[in-house]
Amino acid sequence: MSGTVSSPRRRAVASGAPAAGAPAAGAPVTPAPRVPRSIRLAAHAAALTLVPSGLWRIAMALGWDSGFTDEHLNPANYPGPMSFYLIGLSLLAEAVGLLTLGLIHRWGEELPYWVPLLGGRRIPVLAAVIPASTGAALVTLITVSGAFNWNDADNMGAPGAPEGVHYWVMTACYLPLLAWGPLLAVVTAAYYRRRRREG
Protein backbone atom coordinates (compact mmCIF):
# COMPACT_ATOMS: atom_id res chain seq x y z
CA MET A 1 0.00 0.00 0.00
CA SER A 2 2.77 2.37 0.89
CA GLY A 3 4.39 1.67 -2.46
CA THR A 4 1.32 2.70 -4.46
CA VAL A 5 0.10 5.73 -2.54
CA SER A 6 2.57 8.60 -2.11
CA SER A 7 2.31 11.29 0.57
CA PRO A 8 0.88 14.73 -0.27
CA ARG A 9 4.37 16.19 0.18
CA ARG A 10 5.88 13.70 -2.31
CA ARG A 11 3.11 14.39 -4.83
CA ALA A 12 3.66 18.11 -4.43
CA VAL A 13 7.40 17.76 -4.99
CA ALA A 14 6.84 15.56 -8.02
CA SER A 15 4.35 17.99 -9.54
CA GLY A 16 6.32 21.10 -8.66
CA ALA A 17 3.51 22.48 -6.46
CA PRO A 18 4.29 23.81 -2.99
CA ALA A 19 3.87 21.25 -0.23
CA ALA A 20 1.26 21.78 2.45
CA GLY A 21 2.64 24.04 5.12
CA ALA A 22 5.46 25.34 2.89
CA PRO A 23 5.51 29.08 2.15
CA ALA A 24 4.41 30.03 -1.35
CA ALA A 25 6.78 31.84 -3.67
CA GLY A 26 7.01 35.50 -2.66
CA ALA A 27 5.22 34.90 0.64
CA PRO A 28 6.63 36.70 3.69
CA VAL A 29 9.05 34.65 5.74
CA THR A 30 8.77 36.82 8.83
CA PRO A 31 5.56 36.43 10.84
CA ALA A 32 3.55 39.53 11.67
CA PRO A 33 5.15 41.15 14.74
CA ARG A 34 3.35 40.87 18.07
CA VAL A 35 3.21 44.50 19.17
CA PRO A 36 1.45 45.74 22.33
CA ARG A 37 -1.62 47.87 21.67
CA SER A 38 -0.04 50.85 23.44
CA ILE A 39 2.93 50.80 21.04
CA ARG A 40 0.62 50.50 18.03
CA LEU A 41 -1.32 53.53 19.24
CA ALA A 42 1.93 55.45 19.79
CA ALA A 43 3.11 54.66 16.25
CA HIS A 44 -0.14 55.81 14.67
CA ALA A 45 -0.21 58.90 16.88
CA ALA A 46 3.35 59.76 15.78
CA ALA A 47 2.29 59.68 12.12
CA LEU A 48 -0.82 61.74 12.85
CA THR A 49 1.11 64.54 14.58
CA LEU A 50 2.12 65.86 11.15
CA VAL A 51 -1.39 65.97 9.72
CA PRO A 52 -2.66 69.29 11.21
CA SER A 53 0.36 71.35 10.10
CA GLY A 54 0.30 69.65 6.69
CA LEU A 55 -3.37 70.47 6.20
CA TRP A 56 -2.70 74.05 7.32
CA ARG A 57 0.04 74.45 4.67
CA ILE A 58 -2.12 72.85 1.96
CA ALA A 59 -5.04 75.14 2.82
CA MET A 60 -2.72 78.13 2.58
CA ALA A 61 -1.35 76.85 -0.75
CA LEU A 62 -4.89 76.68 -2.11
CA GLY A 63 -5.62 80.30 -1.17
CA TRP A 64 -6.99 80.15 2.36
CA ASP A 65 -6.33 83.35 4.33
CA SER A 66 -3.65 82.25 6.82
CA GLY A 67 -3.29 85.71 8.31
CA PHE A 68 0.16 86.43 6.86
CA THR A 69 0.55 89.88 5.35
CA ASP A 70 4.25 89.81 4.50
CA GLU A 71 5.61 89.74 0.94
CA HIS A 72 6.14 85.99 0.56
CA LEU A 73 3.30 84.36 2.52
CA ASN A 74 0.57 86.89 1.74
CA PRO A 75 -2.64 85.04 0.74
CA ALA A 76 -2.72 87.12 -2.45
CA ASN A 77 0.22 85.00 -3.70
CA TYR A 78 -1.78 81.75 -3.51
CA PRO A 79 -2.56 79.68 -5.39
CA GLY A 80 0.71 80.26 -7.19
CA PRO A 81 4.15 78.78 -7.84
CA MET A 82 4.89 78.53 -4.10
CA SER A 83 1.80 76.33 -3.70
CA PHE A 84 3.70 73.40 -5.19
CA TYR A 85 6.41 73.82 -2.57
CA LEU A 86 3.97 73.96 0.34
CA ILE A 87 1.98 70.95 -0.87
CA GLY A 88 5.14 68.98 -1.66
CA LEU A 89 6.59 69.78 1.77
CA SER A 90 3.41 68.60 3.45
CA LEU A 91 3.31 65.33 1.51
CA LEU A 92 7.01 64.67 2.12
CA ALA A 93 6.68 65.33 5.84
CA GLU A 94 3.72 62.97 6.15
CA ALA A 95 5.56 60.29 4.15
CA VAL A 96 8.45 60.51 6.61
CA GLY A 97 6.00 60.34 9.50
CA LEU A 98 4.36 57.23 8.05
CA LEU A 99 7.72 55.43 8.16
CA THR A 100 7.09 55.12 11.90
CA LEU A 101 4.48 52.48 11.05
CA GLY A 102 7.27 50.27 9.73
CA LEU A 103 8.40 49.82 13.33
CA ILE A 104 5.17 47.94 14.13
CA HIS A 105 4.56 46.11 10.84
CA ARG A 106 6.24 43.25 9.00
CA TRP A 107 7.65 45.56 6.30
CA GLY A 108 9.82 47.16 8.99
CA GLU A 109 11.46 43.80 9.66
CA GLU A 110 11.51 42.21 6.22
CA LEU A 111 11.61 44.00 2.87
CA PRO A 112 8.49 43.29 0.80
CA TYR A 113 9.04 40.57 -1.82
CA TRP A 114 8.31 43.01 -4.67
CA VAL A 115 11.37 45.16 -3.85
CA PRO A 116 13.88 44.55 -6.68
CA LEU A 117 16.94 42.45 -5.74
CA LEU A 118 16.44 42.81 -1.97
CA GLY A 119 12.83 41.64 -1.60
CA GLY A 120 12.30 39.16 1.24
CA ARG A 121 15.54 40.00 3.06
CA ARG A 122 15.47 40.60 6.79
CA ILE A 123 16.23 44.20 7.78
CA PRO A 124 19.12 44.37 10.27
CA VAL A 125 17.97 45.73 13.61
CA LEU A 126 20.41 48.65 13.65
CA ALA A 127 19.58 49.57 10.05
CA ALA A 128 16.15 50.59 11.31
CA VAL A 129 17.00 51.65 14.87
CA ILE A 130 19.85 54.07 14.09
CA PRO A 131 17.92 56.23 11.57
CA ALA A 132 14.75 56.11 13.69
CA SER A 133 16.48 57.06 16.95
CA THR A 134 18.52 59.77 15.22
CA GLY A 135 15.33 61.12 13.67
CA ALA A 136 13.57 61.07 17.04
CA ALA A 137 16.41 63.04 18.65
CA LEU A 138 16.58 65.61 15.83
CA VAL A 139 12.82 66.07 15.61
CA THR A 140 12.59 66.56 19.37
CA LEU A 141 15.42 69.09 19.32
CA ILE A 142 13.93 71.04 16.41
CA THR A 143 10.34 71.09 17.66
CA VAL A 144 11.20 71.95 21.27
CA SER A 145 13.58 74.68 20.10
CA GLY A 146 10.88 75.97 17.76
CA ALA A 147 8.36 76.07 20.59
CA PHE A 148 10.66 78.15 22.78
CA ASN A 149 11.34 80.52 19.86
CA TRP A 150 7.78 80.53 18.50
CA ASN A 151 7.09 84.18 19.35
CA ASP A 152 10.55 85.55 18.55
CA ALA A 153 10.96 88.53 16.25
CA ASP A 154 12.00 86.31 13.33
CA ASN A 155 9.08 83.88 13.79
CA MET A 156 5.53 84.61 14.87
CA GLY A 157 6.62 87.93 16.34
CA ALA A 158 7.80 89.21 12.95
CA PRO A 159 5.94 91.96 11.11
CA GLY A 160 3.33 90.42 8.82
CA ALA A 161 2.91 87.26 10.92
CA PRO A 162 -0.62 86.07 11.76
CA GLU A 163 -2.39 87.68 14.68
CA GLY A 164 -5.54 86.96 16.67
CA VAL A 165 -7.54 83.92 15.54
CA HIS A 166 -5.12 83.23 12.68
CA TYR A 167 -2.24 83.08 15.17
CA TRP A 168 -4.03 80.58 17.39
CA VAL A 169 -5.12 78.41 14.45
CA MET A 170 -1.54 78.14 13.20
CA THR A 171 -0.22 77.51 16.72
CA ALA A 172 -2.80 74.76 17.29
CA CYS A 173 -1.86 73.11 13.99
CA TYR A 174 1.87 73.04 14.79
CA LEU A 175 1.52 72.14 18.48
CA PRO A 176 1.11 68.34 17.89
CA LEU A 177 4.60 68.23 16.36
CA LEU A 178 6.01 68.45 19.90
CA ALA A 179 4.81 64.88 20.45
CA TRP A 180 6.34 63.49 17.24
CA GLY A 181 9.89 62.98 18.52
CA PRO A 182 9.01 61.45 21.92
CA LEU A 183 6.43 59.10 20.35
CA LEU A 184 8.92 58.00 17.71
CA ALA A 185 11.51 57.36 20.44
CA VAL A 186 9.07 55.15 22.39
CA VAL A 187 8.14 53.12 19.30
CA THR A 188 11.80 52.78 18.29
CA ALA A 189 12.80 51.51 21.74
CA ALA A 190 9.98 48.95 21.64
CA TYR A 191 11.07 47.83 18.16
CA TYR A 192 14.66 47.38 19.33
CA ARG A 193 13.64 45.35 22.39
CA ARG A 194 11.31 43.15 20.35
CA ARG A 195 13.84 42.43 17.60
CA ARG A 196 16.63 41.71 20.09
CA ARG A 197 14.37 39.40 22.07
CA GLU A 198 13.31 37.50 18.94
CA GLY A 199 16.91 37.23 17.78
mmCIF file of C-alpha atoms in Angstrom:
data_model
loop_
_atom_site.group_PDB
_atom_site.id
_atom_site.type_symbol
_atom_site.label_atom_id
_atom_site.label_comp_id
_atom_site.label_asym_id
_atom_site.label_seq_id
_atom_site.Cartn_x
_atom_site.Cartn_y
_atom_site.Cartn_z
ATOM 1 C CA MET A 1 0.000 0.000 0.000
ATOM 2 C CA SER A 2 2.774 2.372 0.892
ATOM 3 C CA GLY A 3 4.390 1.668 -2.456
ATOM 4 C CA THR A 4 1.317 2.699 -4.459
ATOM 5 C CA VAL A 5 0.100 5.732 -2.539
ATOM 6 C CA SER A 6 2.568 8.597 -2.112
ATOM 7 C CA SER A 7 2.311 11.287 0.569
ATOM 8 C CA PRO A 8 0.881 14.734 -0.270
ATOM 9 C CA ARG A 9 4.368 16.188 0.178
ATOM 10 C CA ARG A 10 5.879 13.696 -2.313
ATOM 11 C CA ARG A 11 3.106 14.385 -4.835
ATOM 12 C CA ALA A 12 3.658 18.106 -4.433
ATOM 13 C CA VAL A 13 7.404 17.758 -4.994
ATOM 14 C CA ALA A 14 6.839 15.559 -8.016
ATOM 15 C CA SER A 15 4.350 17.992 -9.540
ATOM 16 C CA GLY A 16 6.320 21.105 -8.664
ATOM 17 C CA ALA A 17 3.511 22.480 -6.458
ATOM 18 C CA PRO A 18 4.288 23.809 -2.992
ATOM 19 C CA ALA A 19 3.867 21.247 -0.225
ATOM 20 C CA ALA A 20 1.259 21.782 2.453
ATOM 21 C CA GLY A 21 2.642 24.043 5.125
ATOM 22 C CA ALA A 22 5.456 25.343 2.888
ATOM 23 C CA PRO A 23 5.514 29.080 2.150
ATOM 24 C CA ALA A 24 4.406 30.034 -1.345
ATOM 25 C CA ALA A 25 6.778 31.843 -3.671
ATOM 26 C CA GLY A 26 7.012 35.498 -2.657
ATOM 27 C CA ALA A 27 5.218 34.896 0.635
ATOM 28 C CA PRO A 28 6.626 36.704 3.690
ATOM 29 C CA VAL A 29 9.050 34.648 5.738
ATOM 30 C CA THR A 30 8.774 36.821 8.829
ATOM 31 C CA PRO A 31 5.560 36.435 10.838
ATOM 32 C CA ALA A 32 3.552 39.527 11.675
ATOM 33 C CA PRO A 33 5.154 41.151 14.737
ATOM 34 C CA ARG A 34 3.354 40.874 18.068
ATOM 35 C CA VAL A 35 3.209 44.497 19.169
ATOM 36 C CA PRO A 36 1.452 45.741 22.326
ATOM 37 C CA ARG A 37 -1.621 47.868 21.674
ATOM 38 C CA SER A 38 -0.042 50.850 23.443
ATOM 39 C CA ILE A 39 2.930 50.795 21.037
ATOM 40 C CA ARG A 40 0.624 50.504 18.025
ATOM 41 C CA LEU A 41 -1.316 53.529 19.244
ATOM 42 C CA ALA A 42 1.927 55.454 19.795
ATOM 43 C CA ALA A 43 3.113 54.656 16.245
ATOM 44 C CA HIS A 44 -0.145 55.814 14.673
ATOM 45 C CA ALA A 45 -0.213 58.902 16.882
ATOM 46 C CA ALA A 46 3.351 59.761 15.781
ATOM 47 C CA ALA A 47 2.289 59.676 12.124
ATOM 48 C CA LEU A 48 -0.821 61.741 12.852
ATOM 49 C CA THR A 49 1.110 64.545 14.585
ATOM 50 C CA LEU A 50 2.119 65.861 11.154
ATOM 51 C CA VAL A 51 -1.394 65.972 9.723
ATOM 52 C CA PRO A 52 -2.658 69.295 11.212
ATOM 53 C CA SER A 53 0.363 71.349 10.103
ATOM 54 C CA GLY A 54 0.296 69.654 6.694
ATOM 55 C CA LEU A 55 -3.375 70.472 6.200
ATOM 56 C CA TRP A 56 -2.696 74.050 7.318
ATOM 57 C CA ARG A 57 0.038 74.445 4.666
ATOM 58 C CA ILE A 58 -2.115 72.845 1.957
ATOM 59 C CA ALA A 59 -5.037 75.137 2.823
ATOM 60 C CA MET A 60 -2.718 78.129 2.580
ATOM 61 C CA ALA A 61 -1.347 76.847 -0.749
ATOM 62 C CA LEU A 62 -4.890 76.682 -2.106
ATOM 63 C CA GLY A 63 -5.620 80.298 -1.174
ATOM 64 C CA TRP A 64 -6.988 80.149 2.360
ATOM 65 C CA ASP A 65 -6.333 83.352 4.333
ATOM 66 C CA SER A 66 -3.650 82.249 6.819
ATOM 67 C CA GLY A 67 -3.287 85.710 8.308
ATOM 68 C CA PHE A 68 0.158 86.435 6.860
ATOM 69 C CA THR A 69 0.548 89.884 5.348
ATOM 70 C CA ASP A 70 4.254 89.805 4.500
ATOM 71 C CA GLU A 71 5.610 89.743 0.941
ATOM 72 C CA HIS A 72 6.136 85.989 0.556
ATOM 73 C CA LEU A 73 3.301 84.363 2.515
ATOM 74 C CA ASN A 74 0.570 86.888 1.735
ATOM 75 C CA PRO A 75 -2.639 85.043 0.742
ATOM 76 C CA ALA A 76 -2.716 87.118 -2.445
ATOM 77 C CA ASN A 77 0.222 84.999 -3.700
ATOM 78 C CA TYR A 78 -1.779 81.752 -3.505
ATOM 79 C CA PRO A 79 -2.557 79.675 -5.389
ATOM 80 C CA GLY A 80 0.712 80.265 -7.186
ATOM 81 C CA PRO A 81 4.149 78.778 -7.836
ATOM 82 C CA MET A 82 4.889 78.525 -4.100
ATOM 83 C CA SER A 83 1.795 76.334 -3.701
ATOM 84 C CA PHE A 84 3.701 73.400 -5.185
ATOM 85 C CA TYR A 85 6.411 73.818 -2.565
ATOM 86 C CA LEU A 86 3.967 73.957 0.341
ATOM 87 C CA ILE A 87 1.983 70.952 -0.868
ATOM 88 C CA GLY A 88 5.144 68.982 -1.662
ATOM 89 C CA LEU A 89 6.592 69.775 1.765
ATOM 90 C CA SER A 90 3.409 68.601 3.450
ATOM 91 C CA LEU A 91 3.314 65.326 1.514
ATOM 92 C CA LEU A 92 7.010 64.668 2.117
ATOM 93 C CA ALA A 93 6.681 65.334 5.839
ATOM 94 C CA GLU A 94 3.724 62.969 6.146
ATOM 95 C CA ALA A 95 5.555 60.288 4.152
ATOM 96 C CA VAL A 96 8.449 60.513 6.612
ATOM 97 C CA GLY A 97 6.004 60.341 9.503
ATOM 98 C CA LEU A 98 4.363 57.229 8.052
ATOM 99 C CA LEU A 99 7.724 55.427 8.156
ATOM 100 C CA THR A 100 7.086 55.121 11.897
ATOM 101 C CA LEU A 101 4.484 52.479 11.053
ATOM 102 C CA GLY A 102 7.273 50.267 9.728
ATOM 103 C CA LEU A 103 8.399 49.815 13.327
ATOM 104 C CA ILE A 104 5.174 47.936 14.130
ATOM 105 C CA HIS A 105 4.558 46.115 10.837
ATOM 106 C CA ARG A 106 6.243 43.251 8.998
ATOM 107 C CA TRP A 107 7.653 45.560 6.300
ATOM 108 C CA GLY A 108 9.818 47.155 8.988
ATOM 109 C CA GLU A 109 11.465 43.795 9.658
ATOM 110 C CA GLU A 110 11.511 42.207 6.215
ATOM 111 C CA LEU A 111 11.614 43.999 2.872
ATOM 112 C CA PRO A 112 8.491 43.288 0.803
ATOM 113 C CA TYR A 113 9.037 40.575 -1.816
ATOM 114 C CA TRP A 114 8.310 43.012 -4.671
ATOM 115 C CA VAL A 115 11.369 45.164 -3.854
ATOM 116 C CA PRO A 116 13.879 44.548 -6.684
ATOM 117 C CA LEU A 117 16.938 42.455 -5.745
ATOM 118 C CA LEU A 118 16.438 42.808 -1.975
ATOM 119 C CA GLY A 119 12.828 41.640 -1.597
ATOM 120 C CA GLY A 120 12.305 39.160 1.236
ATOM 121 C CA ARG A 121 15.540 39.996 3.057
ATOM 122 C CA ARG A 122 15.475 40.604 6.785
ATOM 123 C CA ILE A 123 16.230 44.201 7.778
ATOM 124 C CA PRO A 124 19.118 44.367 10.270
ATOM 125 C CA VAL A 125 17.972 45.734 13.614
ATOM 126 C CA LEU A 126 20.408 48.646 13.655
ATOM 127 C CA ALA A 127 19.583 49.567 10.045
ATOM 128 C CA ALA A 128 16.147 50.589 11.311
ATOM 129 C CA VAL A 129 16.998 51.652 14.865
ATOM 130 C CA ILE A 130 19.854 54.065 14.092
ATOM 131 C CA PRO A 131 17.918 56.226 11.571
ATOM 132 C CA ALA A 132 14.754 56.107 13.690
ATOM 133 C CA SER A 133 16.482 57.060 16.952
ATOM 134 C CA THR A 134 18.524 59.770 15.223
ATOM 135 C CA GLY A 135 15.331 61.121 13.674
ATOM 136 C CA ALA A 136 13.573 61.072 17.042
ATOM 137 C CA ALA A 137 16.405 63.043 18.651
ATOM 138 C CA LEU A 138 16.580 65.608 15.832
ATOM 139 C CA VAL A 139 12.819 66.072 15.609
ATOM 140 C CA THR A 140 12.587 66.558 19.374
ATOM 141 C CA LEU A 141 15.418 69.095 19.319
ATOM 142 C CA ILE A 142 13.932 71.043 16.407
ATOM 143 C CA THR A 143 10.344 71.094 17.657
ATOM 144 C CA VAL A 144 11.197 71.947 21.269
ATOM 145 C CA SER A 145 13.578 74.677 20.103
ATOM 146 C CA GLY A 146 10.879 75.965 17.757
ATOM 147 C CA ALA A 147 8.362 76.068 20.591
ATOM 148 C CA PHE A 148 10.665 78.149 22.783
ATOM 149 C CA ASN A 149 11.343 80.524 19.863
ATOM 150 C CA TRP A 150 7.782 80.529 18.496
ATOM 151 C CA ASN A 151 7.089 84.178 19.355
ATOM 152 C CA ASP A 152 10.554 85.546 18.548
ATOM 153 C CA ALA A 153 10.958 88.533 16.248
ATOM 154 C CA ASP A 154 11.996 86.308 13.332
ATOM 155 C CA ASN A 155 9.081 83.880 13.788
ATOM 156 C CA MET A 156 5.526 84.614 14.872
ATOM 157 C CA GLY A 157 6.615 87.929 16.337
ATOM 158 C CA ALA A 158 7.799 89.207 12.949
ATOM 159 C CA PRO A 159 5.942 91.955 11.105
ATOM 160 C CA GLY A 160 3.334 90.421 8.823
ATOM 161 C CA ALA A 161 2.906 87.262 10.921
ATOM 162 C CA PRO A 162 -0.623 86.070 11.759
ATOM 163 C CA GLU A 163 -2.392 87.679 14.680
ATOM 164 C CA GLY A 164 -5.537 86.956 16.666
ATOM 165 C CA VAL A 165 -7.536 83.924 15.538
ATOM 166 C CA HIS A 166 -5.121 83.227 12.681
ATOM 167 C CA TYR A 167 -2.235 83.080 15.175
ATOM 168 C CA TRP A 168 -4.034 80.582 17.391
ATOM 169 C CA VAL A 169 -5.115 78.407 14.453
ATOM 170 C CA MET A 170 -1.535 78.138 13.205
ATOM 171 C CA THR A 171 -0.217 77.506 16.721
ATOM 172 C CA ALA A 172 -2.796 74.758 17.294
ATOM 173 C CA CYS A 173 -1.857 73.108 13.992
ATOM 174 C CA TYR A 174 1.867 73.045 14.795
ATOM 175 C CA LEU A 175 1.524 72.137 18.480
ATOM 176 C CA PRO A 176 1.109 68.343 17.894
ATOM 177 C CA LEU A 177 4.596 68.234 16.359
ATOM 178 C CA LEU A 178 6.014 68.452 19.896
ATOM 179 C CA ALA A 179 4.813 64.881 20.446
ATOM 180 C CA TRP A 180 6.337 63.485 17.243
ATOM 181 C CA GLY A 181 9.892 62.983 18.524
ATOM 182 C CA PRO A 182 9.011 61.446 21.919
ATOM 183 C CA LEU A 183 6.427 59.101 20.350
ATOM 184 C CA LEU A 184 8.920 58.000 17.709
ATOM 185 C CA ALA A 185 11.506 57.360 20.444
ATOM 186 C CA VAL A 186 9.066 55.153 22.386
ATOM 187 C CA VAL A 187 8.141 53.119 19.299
ATOM 188 C CA THR A 188 11.804 52.781 18.293
ATOM 189 C CA ALA A 189 12.801 51.511 21.741
ATOM 190 C CA ALA A 190 9.976 48.953 21.640
ATOM 191 C CA TYR A 191 11.071 47.833 18.156
ATOM 192 C CA TYR A 192 14.657 47.384 19.328
ATOM 193 C CA ARG A 193 13.640 45.353 22.389
ATOM 194 C CA ARG A 194 11.315 43.153 20.351
ATOM 195 C CA ARG A 195 13.840 42.431 17.603
ATOM 196 C CA ARG A 196 16.630 41.713 20.091
ATOM 197 C CA ARG A 197 14.369 39.399 22.068
ATOM 198 C CA GLU A 198 13.312 37.505 18.938
ATOM 199 C CA GLY A 199 16.910 37.229 17.785
#
